[in-house]
Tab-separated table of C-alpha atoms in Angstrom:
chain	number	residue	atom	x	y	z
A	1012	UNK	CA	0.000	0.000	0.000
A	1013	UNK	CA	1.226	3.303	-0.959
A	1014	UNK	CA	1.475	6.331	1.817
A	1015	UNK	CA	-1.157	8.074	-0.268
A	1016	UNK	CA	-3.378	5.225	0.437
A	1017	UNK	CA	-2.463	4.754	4.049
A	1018	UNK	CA	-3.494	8.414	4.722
A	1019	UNK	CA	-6.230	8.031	2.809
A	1020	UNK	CA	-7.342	5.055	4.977
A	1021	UNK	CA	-6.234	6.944	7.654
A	1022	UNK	CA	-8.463	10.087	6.799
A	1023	UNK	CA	-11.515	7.516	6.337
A	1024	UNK	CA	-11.025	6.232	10.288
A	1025	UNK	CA	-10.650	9.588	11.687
A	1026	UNK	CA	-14.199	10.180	9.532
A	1027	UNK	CA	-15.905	7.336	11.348
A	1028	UNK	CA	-14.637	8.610	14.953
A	1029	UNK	CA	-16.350	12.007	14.540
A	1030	UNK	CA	-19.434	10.876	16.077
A	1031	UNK	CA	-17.339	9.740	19.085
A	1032	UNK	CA	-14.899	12.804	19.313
A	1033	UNK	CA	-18.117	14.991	19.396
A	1034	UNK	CA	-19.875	12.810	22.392
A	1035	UNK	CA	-16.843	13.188	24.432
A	1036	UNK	CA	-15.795	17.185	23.629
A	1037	UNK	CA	-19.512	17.547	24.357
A	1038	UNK	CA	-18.922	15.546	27.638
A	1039	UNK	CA	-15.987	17.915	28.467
A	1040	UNK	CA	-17.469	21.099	27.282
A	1041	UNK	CA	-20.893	20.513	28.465
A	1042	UNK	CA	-22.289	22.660	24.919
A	1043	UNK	CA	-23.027	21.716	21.660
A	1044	UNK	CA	-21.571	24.758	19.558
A	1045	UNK	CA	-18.193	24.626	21.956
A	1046	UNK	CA	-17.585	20.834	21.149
A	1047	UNK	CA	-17.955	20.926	17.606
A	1048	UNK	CA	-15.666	23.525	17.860
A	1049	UNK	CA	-13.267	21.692	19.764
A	1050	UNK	CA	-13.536	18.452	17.691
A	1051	UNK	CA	-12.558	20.760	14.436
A	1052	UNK	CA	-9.544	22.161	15.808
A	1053	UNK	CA	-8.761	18.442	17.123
A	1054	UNK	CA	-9.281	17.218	13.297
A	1055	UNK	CA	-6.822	19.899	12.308
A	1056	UNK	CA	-4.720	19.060	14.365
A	1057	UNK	CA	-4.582	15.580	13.861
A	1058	UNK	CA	-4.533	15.648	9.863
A	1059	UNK	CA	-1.620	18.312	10.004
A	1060	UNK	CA	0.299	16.162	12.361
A	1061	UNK	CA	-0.443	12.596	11.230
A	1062	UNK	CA	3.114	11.690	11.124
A	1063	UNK	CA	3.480	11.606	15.089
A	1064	UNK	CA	1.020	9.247	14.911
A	1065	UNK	CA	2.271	5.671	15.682
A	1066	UNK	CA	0.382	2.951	13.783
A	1067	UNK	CA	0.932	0.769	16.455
A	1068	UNK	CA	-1.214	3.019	19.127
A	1069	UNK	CA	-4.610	3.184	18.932
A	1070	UNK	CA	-6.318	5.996	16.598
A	1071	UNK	CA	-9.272	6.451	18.824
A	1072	UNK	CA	-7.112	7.008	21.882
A	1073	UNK	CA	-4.647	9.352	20.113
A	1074	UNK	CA	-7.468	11.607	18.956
A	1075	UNK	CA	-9.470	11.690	22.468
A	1076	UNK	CA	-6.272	12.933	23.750
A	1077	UNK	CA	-6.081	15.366	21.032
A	1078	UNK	CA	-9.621	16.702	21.696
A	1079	UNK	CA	-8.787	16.674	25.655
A	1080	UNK	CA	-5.623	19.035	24.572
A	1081	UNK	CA	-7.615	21.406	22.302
A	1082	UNK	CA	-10.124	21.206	24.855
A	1083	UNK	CA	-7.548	22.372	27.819
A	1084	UNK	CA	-6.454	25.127	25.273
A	1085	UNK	CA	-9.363	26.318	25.076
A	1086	UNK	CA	-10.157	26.525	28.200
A	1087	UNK	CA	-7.256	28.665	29.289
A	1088	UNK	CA	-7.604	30.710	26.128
A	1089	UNK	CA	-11.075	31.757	27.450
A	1090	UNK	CA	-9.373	32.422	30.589
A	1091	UNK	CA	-7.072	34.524	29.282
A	1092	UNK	CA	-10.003	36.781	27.302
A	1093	UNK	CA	-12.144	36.626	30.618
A	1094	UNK	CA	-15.233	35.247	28.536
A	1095	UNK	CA	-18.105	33.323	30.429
A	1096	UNK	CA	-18.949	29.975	29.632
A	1097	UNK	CA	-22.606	30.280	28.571
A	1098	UNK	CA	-25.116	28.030	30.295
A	1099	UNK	CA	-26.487	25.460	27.679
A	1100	UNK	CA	-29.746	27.120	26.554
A	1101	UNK	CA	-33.124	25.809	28.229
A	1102	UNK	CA	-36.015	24.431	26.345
A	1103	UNK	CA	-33.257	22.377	23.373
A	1104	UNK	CA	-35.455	19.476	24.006
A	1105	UNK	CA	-38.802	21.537	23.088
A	1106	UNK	CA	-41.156	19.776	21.627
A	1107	UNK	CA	-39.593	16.101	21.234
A	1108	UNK	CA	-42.009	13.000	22.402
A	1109	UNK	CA	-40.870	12.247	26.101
A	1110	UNK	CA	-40.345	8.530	26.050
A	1111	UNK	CA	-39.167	7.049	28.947
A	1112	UNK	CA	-35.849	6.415	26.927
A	1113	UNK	CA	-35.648	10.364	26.739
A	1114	UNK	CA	-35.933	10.867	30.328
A	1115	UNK	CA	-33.246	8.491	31.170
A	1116	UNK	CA	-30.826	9.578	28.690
A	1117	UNK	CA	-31.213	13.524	29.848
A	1118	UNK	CA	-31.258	11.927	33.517
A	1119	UNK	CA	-28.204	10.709	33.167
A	1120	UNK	CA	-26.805	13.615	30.523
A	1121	UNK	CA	-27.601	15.769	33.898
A	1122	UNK	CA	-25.933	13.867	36.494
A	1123	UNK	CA	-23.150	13.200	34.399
A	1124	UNK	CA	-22.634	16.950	33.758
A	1125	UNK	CA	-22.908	17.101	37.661
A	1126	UNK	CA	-19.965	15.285	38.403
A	1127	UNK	CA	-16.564	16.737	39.028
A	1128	UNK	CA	-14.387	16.901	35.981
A	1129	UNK	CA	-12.168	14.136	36.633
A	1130	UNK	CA	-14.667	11.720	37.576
A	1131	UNK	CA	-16.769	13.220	34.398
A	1132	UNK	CA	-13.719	12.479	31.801
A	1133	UNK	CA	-12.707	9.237	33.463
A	1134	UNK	CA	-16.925	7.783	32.643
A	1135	UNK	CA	-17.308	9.644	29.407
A	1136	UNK	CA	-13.696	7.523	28.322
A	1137	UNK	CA	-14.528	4.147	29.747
A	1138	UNK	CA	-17.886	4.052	30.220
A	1139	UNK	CA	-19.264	6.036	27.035
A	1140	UNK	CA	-16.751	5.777	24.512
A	1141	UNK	CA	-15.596	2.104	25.409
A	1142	UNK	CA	-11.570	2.466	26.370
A	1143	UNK	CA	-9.993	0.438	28.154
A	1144	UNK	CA	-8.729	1.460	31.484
A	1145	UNK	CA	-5.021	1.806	29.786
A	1146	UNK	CA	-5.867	3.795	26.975
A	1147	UNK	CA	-8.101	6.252	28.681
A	1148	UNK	CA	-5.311	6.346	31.187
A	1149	UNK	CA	-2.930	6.728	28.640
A	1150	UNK	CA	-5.251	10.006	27.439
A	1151	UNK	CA	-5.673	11.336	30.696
A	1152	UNK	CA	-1.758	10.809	31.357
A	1153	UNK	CA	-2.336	9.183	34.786
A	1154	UNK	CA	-2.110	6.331	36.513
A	1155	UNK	CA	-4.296	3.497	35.719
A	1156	UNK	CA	-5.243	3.282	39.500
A	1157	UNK	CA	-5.784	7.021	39.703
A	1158	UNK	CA	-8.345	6.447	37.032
A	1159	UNK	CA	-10.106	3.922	38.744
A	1160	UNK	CA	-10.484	5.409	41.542
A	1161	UNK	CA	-12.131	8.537	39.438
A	1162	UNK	CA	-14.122	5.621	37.697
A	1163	UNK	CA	-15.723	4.121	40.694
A	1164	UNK	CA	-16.218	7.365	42.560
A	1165	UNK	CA	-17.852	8.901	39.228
A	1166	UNK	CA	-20.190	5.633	39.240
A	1167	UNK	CA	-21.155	5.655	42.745
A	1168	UNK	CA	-21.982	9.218	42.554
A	1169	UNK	CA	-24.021	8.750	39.562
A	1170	UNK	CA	-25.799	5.703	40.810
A	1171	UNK	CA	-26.589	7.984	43.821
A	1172	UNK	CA	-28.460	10.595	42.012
A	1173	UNK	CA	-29.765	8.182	39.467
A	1174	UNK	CA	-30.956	6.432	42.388
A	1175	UNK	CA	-30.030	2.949	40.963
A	1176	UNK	CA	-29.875	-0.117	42.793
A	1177	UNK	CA	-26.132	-1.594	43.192
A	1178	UNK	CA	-24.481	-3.551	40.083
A	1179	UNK	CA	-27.547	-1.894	37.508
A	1180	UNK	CA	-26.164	0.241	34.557
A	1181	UNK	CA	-26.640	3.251	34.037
């Protein structure tokens, strides 16, 4: 395979991730607008910089850390320009049929966004997005104990205001 091709094929998997990368910058960002936002500059970064990827790591992984980073910039960029974080606007949900299925996804959408950042990251990687306890280590850049212990504290507090039994998921 030529290294046209291998970008190409390359360019194709980082196509089918976008649906992931936007679930978990909207997990860290907590707003629609900001994570696509943040998953765009990731994408840039990532095509313009595809030769520090290793083929032997996981793409997935290697992007989430990529939004996390662009995410992080952003954040202290805002800082920096003393803007406000706008609150998510009421009423998005206007109008949609309330099935029970609704309820419990913006039940748990809710508590999730309640939870302290770390704990917060630590579910949206393992729990949402399906890493393993490594890689989303790996993308948080800590310990893999240190991200269990945000794991089952961001579980247990989640199962507390969900109000669900021991051992059910979420």
């Amino acid at each position: 395979m030529s290294t046209n091709e291998s970008v190409e094929n390359v360019q194709d998997q980082i196509v089918a991730l976008l649906p992931r990368l936007r679930r978990f910058a909207r997990n860290l960002a907590r707003d629609p607008h900001d994570a696509d936002d943040v998953v765009q500059i990731a994408v840039e970064r990532a095509l313009t910089r595809l030769d520090q990827w290793r083929s032997d790591a996981r793409l997935d992984s290697w992007l989430f850390k990529i939004v996390r980073n662009a995410w992080i910039d952003e954040v202290r960029a805002r800082g920096r320009r003393a803007k406000i974080f706008l609150p998510e606007e009421a009423g998005e949900q206007v109008g949609a049929a309330l099935m029970e299925r609704e309820i419990d996804r913006l039940s748990t959408e809710a508590a999730l966004a309640r939870l302290p950042e770390d704990q917060r990251v630590a579910v949206g990687l393992v729990l949402v997005e399906g890493l393993s306890y490594k890689d989303a280590a790996d993308v948080l850049e800590v310990p893999i104990g240190t991200l269990t212990s945000r794991l089952a504290r961001g579980r247990e507090a989640l199962q507390g205001m969900l109000r669900l039994p021991e051992g059910e998921p979420g």
